[in-house]
């Protein structure tokens, strides 16, 4: 059998000829950045596609997190999940905010709302949950706690592009949501990201903040950052938006096949689709019970690797275990039993729009034998 390398993901790329036509237009116009024509077009098209009123483009998925915290003037302590990419917690640190880790609900890998209350102190000002793998958090439960204590909610929705719950975009939850358009995501602009807001004034303020704080030619209203998206990436993003639905459907087919093949394998569990949710199949995590499966997660990870299949252990280690954060009181393992267990059991299997049936069968075969 062909032993070509299979990576965990592969970027969705626009047609090069179509991109070249747009590049020519950019070259001819000599307008290459600072809220150009394609930038404005992409913001408009994304807002429509995602069914959100306001969206601001950013150069990656980390800066909208940092900026959301600034826009809402969040200070003190923020409750967040240890089970995510490290950028989630870093955004707090960049704002001088103390992260307070709370355990996850293993049924969705998101913050467990029942455990948030016990972590609230007089210094708590917000909650930063993550829709991990694009799987919706318990939005209602989290909002109830937030409302009771007057806390803001900023969702890191880096994985949740195009995810809807009961026909409504998941990005409408909380006070703000952020997206990542990194090359490894369902929808990408090479590097890129966005911040979704619910009203015009907030969008205006976000746009000041991502442009050094400029509110007009001579006025600076905040110590903003530079996170402006150039025309080349905006053009690339416009073309990718036209093919993202097809890519999501291709991922869906891969998920169907994985589930069919792995459903009765003892010691392996995975997520099924949730009723009323439009999923984006951004990741396909499986969880290994070593005793029942007869092999540890790491043994399977290495076995896949030996067979040139590069699954990834997202999200191991937990953010709370990195040297930067492990000294925090909330990083104690006893505080995070579910996250600790899941981080030791997870492998994300290869999942992208270009995986062939043969690739998927090869992966399944290695797992089953
Ligand atoms: N919040 C959450 C919850 C996030 O997951 C992330 C990012 C962020 C915030 C921050 O958003 P950004 O600032 O990154 O926009 C990747 C990504 O770099 C990162 O964006 C992502 N999360 C994280 C979960 O994964 P790595 O270090 O695992 O990626 P890397 O380079 O090992 O790539 C994985 C595989 O993808 C490669 O084996 C092959 C394939 N690949 C990758 C790249 C970059 C390609 O085929 N082509 C490529 O150009 O971090």
mmCIF file of C-alpha atoms and ligand atoms in Angstrom:
data_model
loop_
_atom_site.group_PDB
_atom_site.id
_atom_site.type_symbol
_atom_site.label_atom_id
_atom_site.label_comp_id
_atom_site.label_asym_id
_atom_site.label_seq_id
_atom_site.Cartn_x
_atom_site.Cartn_y
_atom_site.Cartn_z
ATOM 1 C CA UNK A 1 0.000 0.000 0.000
ATOM 2 C CA UNK A 2 1.099 3.544 -0.747
ATOM 3 C CA UNK A 3 2.794 4.975 2.329
ATOM 4 C CA UNK A 4 2.557 8.681 1.549
ATOM 5 C CA UNK A 5 2.488 11.001 4.536
ATOM 6 C CA UNK A 6 -0.970 11.948 5.791
ATOM 7 C CA UNK A 7 -1.000 15.124 7.862
ATOM 8 C CA UNK A 8 -3.607 16.123 10.423
ATOM 9 C CA UNK A 9 -4.809 18.853 8.119
ATOM 10 C CA UNK A 10 -4.143 20.502 4.774
ATOM 11 C CA UNK A 11 -4.990 24.073 3.805
ATOM 12 C CA UNK A 12 -7.938 24.927 1.596
ATOM 13 C CA UNK A 13 -6.317 26.807 -1.286
ATOM 14 C CA UNK A 14 -8.065 29.017 -3.848
ATOM 15 C CA UNK A 15 -7.597 28.458 -7.558
ATOM 16 C CA UNK A 16 -4.320 30.112 -8.509
ATOM 17 C CA UNK A 17 -5.582 31.503 -11.829
ATOM 18 C CA UNK A 18 -8.544 33.136 -10.119
ATOM 19 C CA UNK A 19 -6.264 34.549 -7.468
ATOM 20 C CA UNK A 20 -3.950 35.929 -10.136
ATOM 21 C CA UNK A 21 -6.801 37.910 -11.678
ATOM 22 C CA UNK A 22 -7.424 39.549 -8.319
ATOM 23 C CA UNK A 23 -3.725 40.112 -7.696
ATOM 24 C CA UNK A 24 -3.513 41.940 -11.027
ATOM 25 C CA UNK A 25 -6.345 44.208 -9.900
ATOM 26 C CA UNK A 26 -4.510 44.937 -6.640
ATOM 27 C CA UNK A 27 -1.279 45.635 -8.505
ATOM 28 C CA UNK A 28 -3.060 47.965 -10.930
ATOM 29 C CA UNK A 29 -4.836 49.847 -8.160
ATOM 30 C CA UNK A 30 -1.680 50.194 -6.028
ATOM 31 C CA UNK A 31 -3.967 50.049 -2.965
ATOM 32 C CA UNK A 32 -2.519 47.123 -1.025
ATOM 33 C CA UNK A 33 -3.672 47.491 2.580
ATOM 34 C CA UNK A 34 -5.505 49.770 5.099
ATOM 35 C CA UNK A 35 -9.155 48.902 4.577
ATOM 36 C CA UNK A 36 -8.955 48.367 0.823
ATOM 37 C CA UNK A 37 -11.655 47.252 -1.586
ATOM 38 C CA UNK A 38 -11.182 43.504 -1.103
ATOM 39 C CA UNK A 39 -10.934 43.933 2.659
ATOM 40 C CA UNK A 40 -14.308 45.683 2.737
ATOM 41 C CA UNK A 41 -15.789 43.072 0.391
ATOM 42 C CA UNK A 42 -14.559 40.166 2.522
ATOM 43 C CA UNK A 43 -15.942 41.678 5.730
ATOM 44 C CA UNK A 44 -19.324 42.098 4.075
ATOM 45 C CA UNK A 45 -19.361 38.591 2.598
ATOM 46 C CA UNK A 46 -18.205 36.994 5.836
ATOM 47 C CA UNK A 47 -20.888 38.785 7.860
ATOM 48 C CA UNK A 48 -23.487 37.422 5.435
ATOM 49 C CA UNK A 49 -22.053 33.910 5.342
ATOM 50 C CA UNK A 50 -21.695 33.708 9.113
ATOM 51 C CA UNK A 51 -25.058 35.389 9.763
ATOM 52 C CA UNK A 52 -23.594 37.970 12.113
ATOM 53 C CA UNK A 53 -24.215 41.722 12.092
ATOM 54 C CA UNK A 54 -20.638 42.959 12.518
ATOM 55 C CA UNK A 55 -17.243 41.428 11.939
ATOM 56 C CA UNK A 56 -13.746 42.928 11.874
ATOM 57 C CA UNK A 57 -10.867 41.192 10.119
ATOM 58 C CA UNK A 58 -7.583 40.627 11.932
ATOM 59 C CA UNK A 59 -4.161 39.353 10.884
ATOM 60 C CA UNK A 60 -4.455 36.189 13.010
ATOM 61 C CA UNK A 61 -6.705 34.583 15.613
ATOM 62 C CA UNK A 62 -4.698 35.706 18.646
ATOM 63 C CA UNK A 63 -4.968 39.478 18.239
ATOM 64 C CA UNK A 64 -8.796 39.526 18.255
ATOM 65 C CA UNK A 65 -8.686 37.790 21.652
ATOM 66 C CA UNK A 66 -6.283 40.403 22.995
ATOM 67 C CA UNK A 67 -8.320 43.206 21.438
ATOM 68 C CA UNK A 68 -11.699 41.916 22.670
ATOM 69 C CA UNK A 69 -10.391 42.049 26.240
ATOM 70 C CA UNK A 70 -9.217 45.627 25.698
ATOM 71 C CA UNK A 71 -12.433 46.728 24.009
ATOM 72 C CA UNK A 72 -14.473 45.507 26.976
ATOM 73 C CA UNK A 73 -11.886 46.860 29.450
ATOM 74 C CA UNK A 74 -11.561 43.490 31.151
ATOM 75 C CA UNK A 75 -9.241 43.470 34.181
ATOM 76 C CA UNK A 76 -8.403 41.404 37.264
ATOM 77 C CA UNK A 77 -9.244 37.717 36.827
ATOM 78 C CA UNK A 78 -10.841 35.845 33.954
ATOM 79 C CA UNK A 79 -12.205 32.322 34.127
ATOM 80 C CA UNK A 80 -11.026 30.172 31.253
ATOM 81 C CA UNK A 81 -10.347 26.637 30.083
ATOM 82 C CA UNK A 82 -6.997 24.854 30.295
ATOM 83 C CA UNK A 83 -8.059 22.639 27.357
ATOM 84 C CA UNK A 84 -7.249 24.814 24.348
ATOM 85 C CA UNK A 85 -4.423 26.156 22.224
ATOM 86 C CA UNK A 86 -2.122 28.249 24.367
ATOM 87 C CA UNK A 87 -3.127 31.492 22.596
ATOM 88 C CA UNK A 88 -6.383 31.588 24.563
ATOM 89 C CA UNK A 89 -4.602 32.049 27.898
ATOM 90 C CA UNK A 90 -1.784 34.122 26.405
ATOM 91 C CA UNK A 91 -4.344 36.762 25.415
ATOM 92 C CA UNK A 92 -5.154 37.258 29.107
ATOM 93 C CA UNK A 93 -1.496 37.502 30.038
ATOM 94 C CA UNK A 94 -0.886 40.119 27.345
ATOM 95 C CA UNK A 95 -3.537 42.241 29.089
ATOM 96 C CA UNK A 96 -2.132 41.769 32.570
ATOM 97 C CA UNK A 97 -5.135 39.610 33.520
ATOM 98 C CA UNK A 98 -4.832 36.584 35.798
ATOM 99 C CA UNK A 99 -6.176 33.399 34.191
ATOM 100 C CA UNK A 100 -8.262 31.205 36.475
ATOM 101 C CA UNK A 101 -8.614 27.692 35.090
ATOM 102 C CA UNK A 102 -11.869 25.806 35.508
ATOM 103 C CA UNK A 103 -12.442 22.185 34.504
ATOM 104 C CA UNK A 104 -14.182 21.084 31.328
ATOM 105 C CA UNK A 105 -17.294 19.058 30.631
ATOM 106 C CA UNK A 106 -16.039 15.899 28.880
ATOM 107 C CA UNK A 107 -19.204 15.722 26.784
ATOM 108 C CA UNK A 108 -18.151 18.782 24.760
ATOM 109 C CA UNK A 109 -14.604 19.601 25.973
ATOM 110 C CA UNK A 110 -15.813 23.130 26.825
ATOM 111 C CA UNK A 111 -15.935 24.932 30.186
ATOM 112 C CA UNK A 112 -18.263 23.248 32.655
ATOM 113 C CA UNK A 113 -20.714 25.978 33.771
ATOM 114 C CA UNK A 114 -21.427 24.089 37.003
ATOM 115 C CA UNK A 115 -17.833 24.608 38.090
ATOM 116 C CA UNK A 116 -17.493 28.281 37.196
ATOM 117 C CA UNK A 117 -19.305 29.716 40.206
ATOM 118 C CA UNK A 118 -16.835 28.268 42.725
ATOM 119 C CA UNK A 119 -13.947 30.018 40.933
ATOM 120 C CA UNK A 120 -15.481 33.502 40.974
ATOM 121 C CA UNK A 121 -13.849 36.099 43.243
ATOM 122 C CA UNK A 122 -14.438 39.860 43.639
ATOM 123 C CA UNK A 123 -11.736 40.336 40.989
ATOM 124 C CA UNK A 124 -13.458 38.214 38.324
ATOM 125 C CA UNK A 125 -14.670 40.315 35.396
ATOM 126 C CA UNK A 126 -15.214 37.860 32.535
ATOM 127 C CA UNK A 127 -15.368 34.287 31.260
ATOM 128 C CA UNK A 128 -13.394 33.143 28.227
ATOM 129 C CA UNK A 129 -14.681 29.766 27.017
ATOM 130 C CA UNK A 130 -13.593 27.922 23.854
ATOM 131 C CA UNK A 131 -15.852 26.041 21.438
ATOM 132 C CA UNK A 132 -13.243 23.325 21.310
ATOM 133 C CA UNK A 133 -13.067 21.427 17.973
ATOM 134 C CA UNK A 134 -15.997 23.613 16.882
ATOM 135 C CA UNK A 135 -18.273 21.778 19.296
ATOM 136 C CA UNK A 136 -20.629 24.242 20.979
ATOM 137 C CA UNK A 137 -20.068 24.962 24.671
ATOM 138 C CA UNK A 138 -23.018 24.983 27.037
ATOM 139 C CA UNK A 139 -23.811 28.543 25.975
ATOM 140 C CA UNK A 140 -26.975 28.810 28.055
ATOM 141 C CA UNK A 141 -25.339 27.512 31.233
ATOM 142 C CA UNK A 142 -22.356 29.841 30.852
ATOM 143 C CA UNK A 143 -24.579 32.876 30.186
ATOM 144 C CA UNK A 144 -26.664 32.139 33.281
ATOM 145 C CA UNK A 145 -23.585 32.301 35.510
ATOM 146 C CA UNK A 146 -22.322 35.395 33.684
ATOM 147 C CA UNK A 147 -25.653 37.191 34.133
ATOM 148 C CA UNK A 148 -25.878 36.250 37.795
ATOM 149 C CA UNK A 149 -22.464 37.779 38.536
ATOM 150 C CA UNK A 150 -22.398 40.554 35.925
ATOM 151 C CA UNK A 151 -19.534 39.031 33.955
ATOM 152 C CA UNK A 152 -18.692 39.518 30.277
ATOM 153 C CA UNK A 153 -18.313 36.467 28.053
ATOM 154 C CA UNK A 154 -15.752 36.386 25.253
ATOM 155 C CA UNK A 155 -15.859 33.194 23.209
ATOM 156 C CA UNK A 156 -12.711 31.917 21.583
ATOM 157 C CA UNK A 157 -14.482 30.494 18.528
ATOM 158 C CA UNK A 158 -11.246 29.871 16.610
ATOM 159 C CA UNK A 159 -12.525 26.400 15.654
ATOM 160 C CA UNK A 160 -16.171 27.301 15.144
ATOM 161 C CA UNK A 161 -16.308 28.871 11.685
ATOM 162 C CA UNK A 162 -19.774 28.301 10.206
ATOM 163 C CA UNK A 163 -21.162 26.436 13.211
ATOM 164 C CA UNK A 164 -24.871 27.120 13.793
ATOM 165 C CA UNK A 165 -27.117 26.123 16.673
ATOM 166 C CA UNK A 166 -30.832 25.902 15.825
ATOM 167 C CA UNK A 167 -30.217 27.884 12.662
ATOM 168 C CA UNK A 168 -28.419 30.716 14.449
ATOM 169 C CA UNK A 169 -24.694 31.369 14.302
ATOM 170 C CA UNK A 170 -22.813 30.270 17.378
ATOM 171 C CA UNK A 171 -20.862 33.526 17.029
ATOM 172 C CA UNK A 172 -23.861 35.435 18.373
ATOM 173 C CA UNK A 173 -23.365 33.976 21.843
ATOM 174 C CA UNK A 174 -21.802 36.028 24.637
ATOM 175 C CA UNK A 175 -20.495 39.571 24.275
ATOM 176 C CA UNK A 176 -17.979 38.852 21.515
ATOM 177 C CA UNK A 177 -16.543 35.907 19.599
ATOM 178 C CA UNK A 178 -13.196 35.516 17.896
ATOM 179 C CA UNK A 179 -12.194 33.394 14.902
ATOM 180 C CA UNK A 180 -8.908 32.112 13.512
ATOM 181 C CA UNK A 181 -8.368 31.927 9.775
ATOM 182 C CA UNK A 182 -5.014 30.162 10.097
ATOM 183 C CA UNK A 183 -3.957 27.796 7.305
ATOM 184 C CA UNK A 184 -4.856 24.814 9.507
ATOM 185 C CA UNK A 185 -8.468 25.911 9.951
ATOM 186 C CA UNK A 186 -11.643 24.976 8.031
ATOM 187 C CA UNK A 187 -11.605 28.419 6.428
ATOM 188 C CA UNK A 188 -8.286 30.199 6.049
ATOM 189 C CA UNK A 189 -6.731 33.384 4.731
ATOM 190 C CA UNK A 190 -3.173 31.979 5.141
ATOM 191 C CA UNK A 191 -2.875 33.708 8.510
ATOM 192 C CA UNK A 192 -5.901 35.639 9.691
ATOM 193 C CA UNK A 193 -8.719 35.988 12.140
ATOM 194 C CA UNK A 194 -11.748 38.043 13.058
ATOM 195 C CA UNK A 195 -13.730 39.545 15.897
ATOM 196 C CA UNK A 196 -17.511 39.324 15.852
ATOM 197 C CA UNK A 197 -19.490 42.002 17.681
ATOM 198 C CA UNK A 198 -23.173 42.652 18.134
ATOM 199 C CA UNK A 199 -23.479 46.385 17.574
ATOM 200 C CA UNK A 200 -22.128 49.109 15.366
ATOM 201 C CA UNK A 201 -20.482 51.176 18.114
ATOM 202 C CA UNK A 202 -18.469 48.206 19.349
ATOM 203 C CA UNK A 203 -17.386 47.327 15.798
ATOM 204 C CA UNK A 204 -16.248 50.937 15.390
ATOM 205 C CA UNK A 205 -14.182 50.734 18.561
ATOM 206 C CA UNK A 206 -12.668 47.403 17.503
ATOM 207 C CA UNK A 207 -11.675 48.951 14.187
ATOM 208 C CA UNK A 208 -9.934 51.793 16.067
ATOM 209 C CA UNK A 209 -8.124 49.289 18.267
ATOM 210 C CA UNK A 210 -6.788 47.222 15.368
ATOM 211 C CA UNK A 211 -5.530 50.404 13.680
ATOM 212 C CA UNK A 212 -3.266 51.814 16.436
ATOM 213 C CA UNK A 213 -6.303 53.395 18.131
ATOM 214 C CA UNK A 214 -6.816 55.938 15.332
ATOM 215 C CA UNK A 215 -10.328 57.437 15.225
ATOM 216 C CA UNK A 216 -9.740 59.681 12.228
ATOM 217 C CA UNK A 217 -6.574 61.264 10.897
ATOM 218 C CA UNK A 218 -5.506 63.152 13.977
ATOM 219 C CA UNK A 219 -7.175 61.462 16.929
ATOM 220 C CA UNK A 220 -5.962 58.399 18.843
ATOM 221 C CA UNK A 221 -8.459 57.062 21.403
ATOM 222 C CA UNK A 222 -6.566 54.032 22.768
ATOM 223 C CA UNK A 223 -3.155 52.350 22.669
ATOM 224 C CA UNK A 224 -4.253 50.139 19.786
ATOM 225 C CA UNK A 225 -2.310 47.554 17.841
ATOM 226 C CA UNK A 226 -1.695 47.013 14.140
ATOM 227 C CA UNK A 227 -3.792 44.079 12.973
ATOM 228 C CA UNK A 228 -4.882 45.290 9.546
ATOM 229 C CA UNK A 229 -5.404 42.752 6.793
ATOM 230 C CA UNK A 230 -3.809 43.404 3.423
ATOM 231 C CA UNK A 231 -5.548 43.140 0.064
ATOM 232 C CA UNK A 232 -3.735 39.969 -0.996
ATOM 233 C CA UNK A 233 -5.030 37.997 1.949
ATOM 234 C CA UNK A 234 -8.494 39.534 1.579
ATOM 235 C CA UNK A 235 -8.613 38.430 -2.090
ATOM 236 C CA UNK A 236 -7.493 34.928 -1.096
ATOM 237 C CA UNK A 237 -10.210 34.925 1.579
ATOM 238 C CA UNK A 238 -12.939 35.989 -0.871
ATOM 239 C CA UNK A 239 -12.082 33.064 -3.154
ATOM 240 C CA UNK A 240 -11.875 30.562 -0.290
ATOM 241 C CA UNK A 241 -15.269 31.607 1.020
ATOM 242 C CA UNK A 242 -16.789 30.435 -2.283
ATOM 243 C CA UNK A 243 -15.536 26.892 -1.762
ATOM 244 C CA UNK A 244 -15.728 26.483 2.002
ATOM 245 C CA UNK A 245 -19.141 24.761 1.985
ATOM 246 C CA UNK A 246 -17.810 22.112 -0.381
ATOM 247 C CA UNK A 247 -14.788 21.626 1.872
ATOM 248 C CA UNK A 248 -17.007 21.253 4.955
ATOM 249 C CA UNK A 249 -19.100 18.643 3.147
ATOM 250 C CA UNK A 250 -15.959 16.704 2.194
ATOM 251 C CA UNK A 251 -14.925 16.746 5.877
ATOM 252 C CA UNK A 252 -18.408 15.585 6.836
ATOM 253 C CA UNK A 253 -17.987 12.513 4.610
ATOM 254 C CA UNK A 254 -14.668 11.709 6.321
ATOM 255 C CA UNK A 255 -16.369 11.987 9.733
ATOM 256 C CA UNK A 256 -19.151 9.646 8.617
ATOM 257 C CA UNK A 257 -16.610 7.025 7.539
ATOM 258 C CA UNK A 258 -14.516 7.338 10.727
ATOM 259 C CA UNK A 259 -17.612 6.932 12.883
ATOM 260 C CA UNK A 260 -18.875 3.965 10.932
ATOM 261 C CA UNK A 261 -15.535 2.173 11.191
ATOM 262 C CA UNK A 262 -14.659 3.050 14.791
ATOM 263 C CA UNK A 263 -18.060 2.882 16.494
ATOM 264 C CA UNK A 264 -17.626 -0.651 17.760
ATOM 265 C CA UNK A 265 -13.936 -0.577 18.507
ATOM 266 C CA UNK A 266 -13.597 -1.141 22.214
ATOM 267 C CA UNK A 267 -11.724 1.603 24.065
ATOM 268 C CA UNK A 268 -12.296 4.294 21.431
ATOM 269 C CA UNK A 269 -14.889 7.024 21.830
ATOM 270 C CA UNK A 270 -15.634 10.099 19.733
ATOM 271 C CA UNK A 271 -18.272 12.788 19.337
ATOM 272 C CA UNK A 272 -21.420 12.318 17.324
ATOM 273 C CA UNK A 273 -23.246 15.192 15.684
ATOM 274 C CA UNK A 274 -25.513 17.154 18.011
ATOM 275 C CA UNK A 275 -29.150 17.659 17.173
ATOM 276 C CA UNK A 276 -29.915 21.098 15.746
ATOM 277 C CA UNK A 277 -26.235 21.900 15.178
ATOM 278 C CA UNK A 278 -24.563 22.569 11.850
ATOM 279 C CA UNK A 279 -21.073 21.234 12.500
ATOM 280 C CA UNK A 280 -17.949 22.190 10.564
ATOM 281 C CA UNK A 281 -15.923 18.977 11.160
ATOM 282 C CA UNK A 282 -12.833 21.027 11.869
ATOM 283 C CA UNK A 283 -11.220 18.241 13.919
ATOM 284 C CA UNK A 284 -11.909 14.573 14.530
ATOM 285 C CA UNK A 285 -10.755 13.835 18.092
ATOM 286 C CA UNK A 286 -10.875 10.270 19.372
ATOM 287 C CA UNK A 287 -10.356 9.333 23.014
ATOM 288 C CA UNK A 288 -8.437 6.200 23.983
ATOM 289 C CA UNK A 289 -9.211 4.174 27.077
ATOM 290 C CA UNK A 290 -5.887 2.346 27.298
ATOM 291 C CA UNK A 291 -7.175 -0.558 29.324
ATOM 292 C CA UNK A 292 -10.059 -1.362 27.008
ATOM 293 C CA UNK A 293 -8.188 -0.564 23.789
ATOM 294 C CA UNK A 294 -5.129 -2.546 24.839
ATOM 295 C CA UNK A 295 -2.750 0.260 23.975
ATOM 296 C CA UNK A 296 -2.126 3.722 25.417
ATOM 297 C CA UNK A 297 -2.907 6.908 23.549
ATOM 298 C CA UNK A 298 0.798 7.585 23.071
ATOM 299 C CA UNK A 299 1.428 4.079 21.763
ATOM 300 C CA UNK A 300 -1.300 4.539 19.177
ATOM 301 C CA UNK A 301 -0.003 8.018 18.318
ATOM 302 C CA UNK A 302 3.459 6.541 17.662
ATOM 303 C CA UNK A 303 2.051 3.596 15.745
ATOM 304 C CA UNK A 304 0.216 6.002 13.445
ATOM 305 C CA UNK A 305 3.410 8.008 13.076
ATOM 306 C CA UNK A 306 5.412 4.888 12.136
ATOM 307 C CA UNK A 307 2.859 4.417 9.392
ATOM 308 C CA UNK A 308 3.378 7.991 8.225
ATOM 309 C CA UNK A 309 0.041 9.159 9.611
ATOM 310 C CA UNK A 310 0.477 12.358 11.590
ATOM 311 C CA UNK A 311 -2.362 12.618 14.060
ATOM 312 C CA UNK A 312 -1.976 15.336 16.706
ATOM 313 C CA UNK A 313 -2.565 15.362 20.444
ATOM 314 C CA UNK A 314 -4.600 18.575 20.540
ATOM 315 C CA UNK A 315 -4.724 19.641 23.429
ATOM 316 C CA UNK A 316 -1.957 17.918 25.315
ATOM 317 C CA UNK A 317 -0.320 19.118 27.497
ATOM 318 C CA UNK A 318 -2.954 21.305 29.119
ATOM 319 C CA UNK A 319 -2.210 25.037 29.062
ATOM 320 C CA UNK A 320 -2.122 24.888 32.873
ATOM 321 C CA UNK A 321 0.841 22.478 32.650
ATOM 322 C CA UNK A 322 3.119 24.794 30.649
ATOM 323 C CA UNK A 323 5.868 26.359 32.761
ATOM 324 C CA UNK A 324 4.397 29.846 32.288
ATOM 325 C CA UNK A 325 1.131 28.870 33.938
ATOM 326 C CA UNK A 326 1.722 25.864 36.171
ATOM 327 C CA UNK A 327 2.450 28.007 39.248
ATOM 328 C CA UNK A 328 -1.098 29.367 39.316
ATOM 329 C CA UNK A 329 -3.272 27.926 42.106
ATOM 330 C CA UNK A 330 -5.998 26.976 39.611
ATOM 331 C CA UNK A 331 -3.482 24.905 37.600
ATOM 332 C CA UNK A 332 -3.451 22.152 40.228
ATOM 333 C CA UNK A 333 -4.332 18.802 38.648
ATOM 334 C CA UNK A 334 -6.934 18.095 41.370
ATOM 335 C CA UNK A 335 -8.782 21.194 40.151
ATOM 336 C CA UNK A 336 -8.908 19.887 36.579
ATOM 337 C CA UNK A 337 -9.636 16.145 36.633
ATOM 338 C CA UNK A 338 -11.680 15.988 33.415
ATOM 339 C CA UNK A 339 -9.297 18.137 31.405
ATOM 340 C CA UNK A 340 -6.333 16.115 32.680
ATOM 341 C CA UNK A 341 -7.983 12.830 31.705
ATOM 342 C CA UNK A 342 -9.093 13.999 28.266
ATOM 343 C CA UNK A 343 -5.675 15.523 27.493
ATOM 344 C CA UNK A 344 -4.129 12.118 28.190
ATOM 345 C CA UNK A 345 -6.610 10.271 25.985
ATOM 346 C CA UNK A 346 -6.991 12.418 22.903
ATOM 347 C CA UNK A 347 -5.683 12.061 19.375
ATOM 348 C CA UNK A 348 -7.022 14.196 16.564
ATOM 349 C CA UNK A 349 -7.122 12.021 13.475
ATOM 350 C CA UNK A 350 -6.313 13.545 10.089
ATOM 351 C CA UNK A 351 -9.293 15.589 8.956
ATOM 352 C CA UNK A 352 -9.426 17.783 5.876
ATOM 353 C CA UNK A 353 -11.192 18.290 2.567
ATOM 354 C CA UNK A 354 -8.622 16.429 0.493
ATOM 355 C CA UNK A 355 -8.428 13.157 2.393
ATOM 356 C CA UNK A 356 -9.146 10.383 -0.072
ATOM 357 C CA UNK A 357 -11.167 7.281 0.710
ATOM 358 C CA UNK A 358 -7.924 5.306 0.516
ATOM 359 C CA UNK A 359 -6.294 7.623 3.063
ATOM 360 C CA UNK A 360 -9.192 7.177 5.462
ATOM 361 C CA UNK A 361 -9.149 3.393 5.044
ATOM 362 C CA UNK A 362 -5.391 3.366 5.649
ATOM 363 C CA UNK A 363 -5.847 5.287 8.912
ATOM 364 C CA UNK A 364 -8.699 3.059 10.065
ATOM 365 C CA UNK A 365 -6.690 -0.011 9.208
ATOM 366 C CA UNK A 366 -3.742 1.019 11.362
ATOM 367 C CA UNK A 367 -6.040 1.781 14.295
ATOM 368 C CA UNK A 368 -7.935 -1.491 13.977
ATOM 369 C CA UNK A 369 -4.910 -3.722 13.617
HETATM 370 N N1 LIG B 1 -7.548 29.847 19.905
HETATM 371 C C1 LIG B 1 -7.599 28.544 19.586
HETATM 372 C C2 LIG B 1 -8.594 27.683 20.260
HETATM 373 C C3 LIG B 1 -6.731 28.028 18.605
HETATM 374 O O1 LIG B 1 -6.773 26.720 18.294
HETATM 375 C C4 LIG B 1 -5.814 28.898 17.979
HETATM 376 C C5 LIG B 1 -4.885 28.382 16.990
HETATM 377 C C6 LIG B 1 -5.827 30.256 18.338
HETATM 378 C C7 LIG B 1 -6.707 30.693 19.325
HETATM 379 C C8 LIG B 1 -4.899 31.248 17.735
HETATM 380 O O2 LIG B 1 -5.194 31.482 16.372
HETATM 381 P P1 LIG B 1 -3.972 31.926 15.376
HETATM 382 O O3 LIG B 1 -3.294 33.117 16.020
HETATM 383 O O4 LIG B 1 -3.038 30.743 15.219
HETATM 384 O O5 LIG B 1 -4.689 32.267 14.112
HETATM 385 C C9 LIG B 1 -1.728 25.054 14.789
HETATM 386 C C10 LIG B 1 -1.989 26.470 14.346
HETATM 387 O O6 LIG B 1 -0.788 27.194 14.107
HETATM 388 C C11 LIG B 1 -2.858 27.251 15.255
HETATM 389 O O7 LIG B 1 -3.454 28.263 14.451
HETATM 390 C C12 LIG B 1 -3.977 26.412 15.843
HETATM 391 N N2 LIG B 1 -4.786 27.133 16.775
HETATM 392 C C13 LIG B 1 -3.390 25.201 16.515
HETATM 393 C C14 LIG B 1 -4.445 24.328 17.132
HETATM 394 O O8 LIG B 1 -2.706 24.435 15.558
HETATM 395 P P2 LIG B 1 0.486 23.649 15.020
HETATM 396 O O9 LIG B 1 1.782 24.080 15.578
HETATM 397 O O10 LIG B 1 -0.098 22.393 15.487
HETATM 398 O O11 LIG B 1 0.522 23.615 13.416
HETATM 399 P P3 LIG B 1 1.560 22.881 12.473
HETATM 400 O O12 LIG B 1 2.429 23.884 11.829
HETATM 401 O O13 LIG B 1 2.220 21.768 13.200
HETATM 402 O O14 LIG B 1 0.594 22.291 11.353
HETATM 403 C C15 LIG B 1 -0.187 21.132 11.563
HETATM 404 C C16 LIG B 1 -0.310 20.398 10.232
HETATM 405 O O15 LIG B 1 -1.001 21.170 9.300
HETATM 406 C C17 LIG B 1 1.022 20.065 9.564
HETATM 407 O O16 LIG B 1 1.487 18.816 9.984
HETATM 408 C C18 LIG B 1 0.659 20.031 8.090
HETATM 409 C C19 LIG B 1 -0.497 20.982 7.987
HETATM 410 N N3 LIG B 1 -0.089 22.291 7.428
HETATM 411 C C20 LIG B 1 0.267 23.302 8.264
HETATM 412 C C21 LIG B 1 0.631 24.519 7.763
HETATM 413 C C22 LIG B 1 1.029 25.655 8.670
HETATM 414 C C23 LIG B 1 -0.066 22.454 6.065
HETATM 415 O O17 LIG B 1 -0.357 21.501 5.316
HETATM 416 N N4 LIG B 1 0.282 23.664 5.555
HETATM 417 C C24 LIG B 1 0.634 24.701 6.336
HETATM 418 O O18 LIG B 1 0.920 25.810 5.829
HETATM 419 O O19 LIG B 1 -0.478 24.890 15.372
#
